[in-house]
């Protein structure tokens, strides 16, 4: 049985997926709309959640190094 010929889009998608698997690590957080509504509202006000969380983590890392 012959292999399916990929379209240019499928080739690019396959390349991008392989690149991302090799070069990135992904984390996901879920918040409960009922019990964590304050956190959700807080994060939604931020211009960039990734930058906000990264800044918090870096500050915590810096604080931990000082101990």
mmCIF file of C-alpha atoms in Angstrom:
data_model
loop_
_atom_site.group_PDB
_atom_site.id
_atom_site.type_symbol
_atom_site.label_atom_id
_atom_site.label_comp_id
_atom_site.label_asym_id
_atom_site.label_seq_id
_atom_site.Cartn_x
_atom_site.Cartn_y
_atom_site.Cartn_z
ATOM 1 C CA UNK A 1 0.000 0.000 0.000
ATOM 2 C CA UNK A 2 1.429 3.362 -1.023
ATOM 3 C CA UNK A 3 1.913 6.130 1.524
ATOM 4 C CA UNK A 4 -0.531 9.009 1.333
ATOM 5 C CA UNK A 5 0.935 12.037 -0.416
ATOM 6 C CA UNK A 6 0.803 15.059 1.863
ATOM 7 C CA UNK A 7 -0.443 18.428 0.702
ATOM 8 C CA UNK A 8 1.864 21.431 1.215
ATOM 9 C CA UNK A 9 -0.321 22.476 4.165
ATOM 10 C CA UNK A 10 -0.049 19.023 5.761
ATOM 11 C CA UNK A 11 3.738 19.033 5.273
ATOM 12 C CA UNK A 12 4.033 22.422 6.932
ATOM 13 C CA UNK A 13 1.753 21.339 9.781
ATOM 14 C CA UNK A 14 3.790 18.161 10.299
ATOM 15 C CA UNK A 15 7.038 20.171 10.317
ATOM 16 C CA UNK A 16 5.634 22.739 12.763
ATOM 17 C CA UNK A 17 4.342 20.047 15.107
ATOM 18 C CA UNK A 18 7.703 18.250 15.099
ATOM 19 C CA UNK A 19 9.546 21.547 15.702
ATOM 20 C CA UNK A 20 7.254 22.458 18.593
ATOM 21 C CA UNK A 21 7.627 19.008 20.205
ATOM 22 C CA UNK A 22 11.408 19.350 20.012
ATOM 23 C CA UNK A 23 11.756 22.972 21.159
ATOM 24 C CA UNK A 24 8.884 23.821 23.487
ATOM 25 C CA UNK A 25 7.272 22.575 26.677
ATOM 26 C CA UNK A 26 3.614 23.313 27.271
ATOM 27 C CA UNK A 27 1.759 23.693 30.576
ATOM 28 C CA UNK A 28 -1.970 24.023 31.050
ATOM 29 C CA UNK A 29 -3.961 25.321 34.016
ATOM 30 C CA UNK A 30 -7.698 24.994 34.508
ATOM 31 C CA UNK A 31 -9.709 27.118 36.897
ATOM 32 C CA UNK A 32 -13.178 26.275 38.167
ATOM 33 C CA UNK A 33 -15.573 29.035 37.126
ATOM 34 C CA UNK A 34 -17.499 28.838 40.401
ATOM 35 C CA UNK A 35 -14.840 28.470 43.088
ATOM 36 C CA UNK A 36 -12.003 30.326 41.360
ATOM 37 C CA UNK A 37 -13.913 33.140 39.677
ATOM 38 C CA UNK A 38 -11.778 35.833 41.340
ATOM 39 C CA UNK A 39 -8.609 34.353 39.867
ATOM 40 C CA UNK A 40 -10.202 34.117 36.419
ATOM 41 C CA UNK A 41 -11.324 37.757 36.533
ATOM 42 C CA UNK A 42 -7.862 38.828 37.714
ATOM 43 C CA UNK A 43 -6.088 37.001 34.899
ATOM 44 C CA UNK A 44 -8.544 38.261 32.283
ATOM 45 C CA UNK A 45 -7.578 41.835 33.188
ATOM 46 C CA UNK A 46 -3.914 41.188 32.406
ATOM 47 C CA UNK A 47 -2.658 42.168 28.939
ATOM 48 C CA UNK A 48 -0.673 38.922 28.746
ATOM 49 C CA UNK A 49 -1.228 35.967 31.056
ATOM 50 C CA UNK A 50 1.978 34.208 29.988
ATOM 51 C CA UNK A 51 4.108 37.265 30.722
ATOM 52 C CA UNK A 52 2.334 37.812 34.037
ATOM 53 C CA UNK A 53 2.828 34.217 35.191
ATOM 54 C CA UNK A 54 6.429 34.175 33.933
ATOM 55 C CA UNK A 55 7.193 37.341 35.916
ATOM 56 C CA UNK A 56 5.703 35.780 39.063
ATOM 57 C CA UNK A 57 7.761 32.611 38.623
ATOM 58 C CA UNK A 58 10.974 34.526 37.967
ATOM 59 C CA UNK A 59 10.391 36.675 41.063
ATOM 60 C CA UNK A 60 9.833 33.527 43.134
ATOM 61 C CA UNK A 61 12.993 31.929 41.704
ATOM 62 C CA UNK A 62 14.993 35.067 42.536
ATOM 63 C CA UNK A 63 13.536 35.106 46.057
ATOM 64 C CA UNK A 64 14.425 31.422 46.534
ATOM 65 C CA UNK A 65 18.049 31.996 45.461
ATOM 66 C CA UNK A 66 18.454 34.661 48.146
ATOM 67 C CA UNK A 67 17.621 32.221 50.955
#
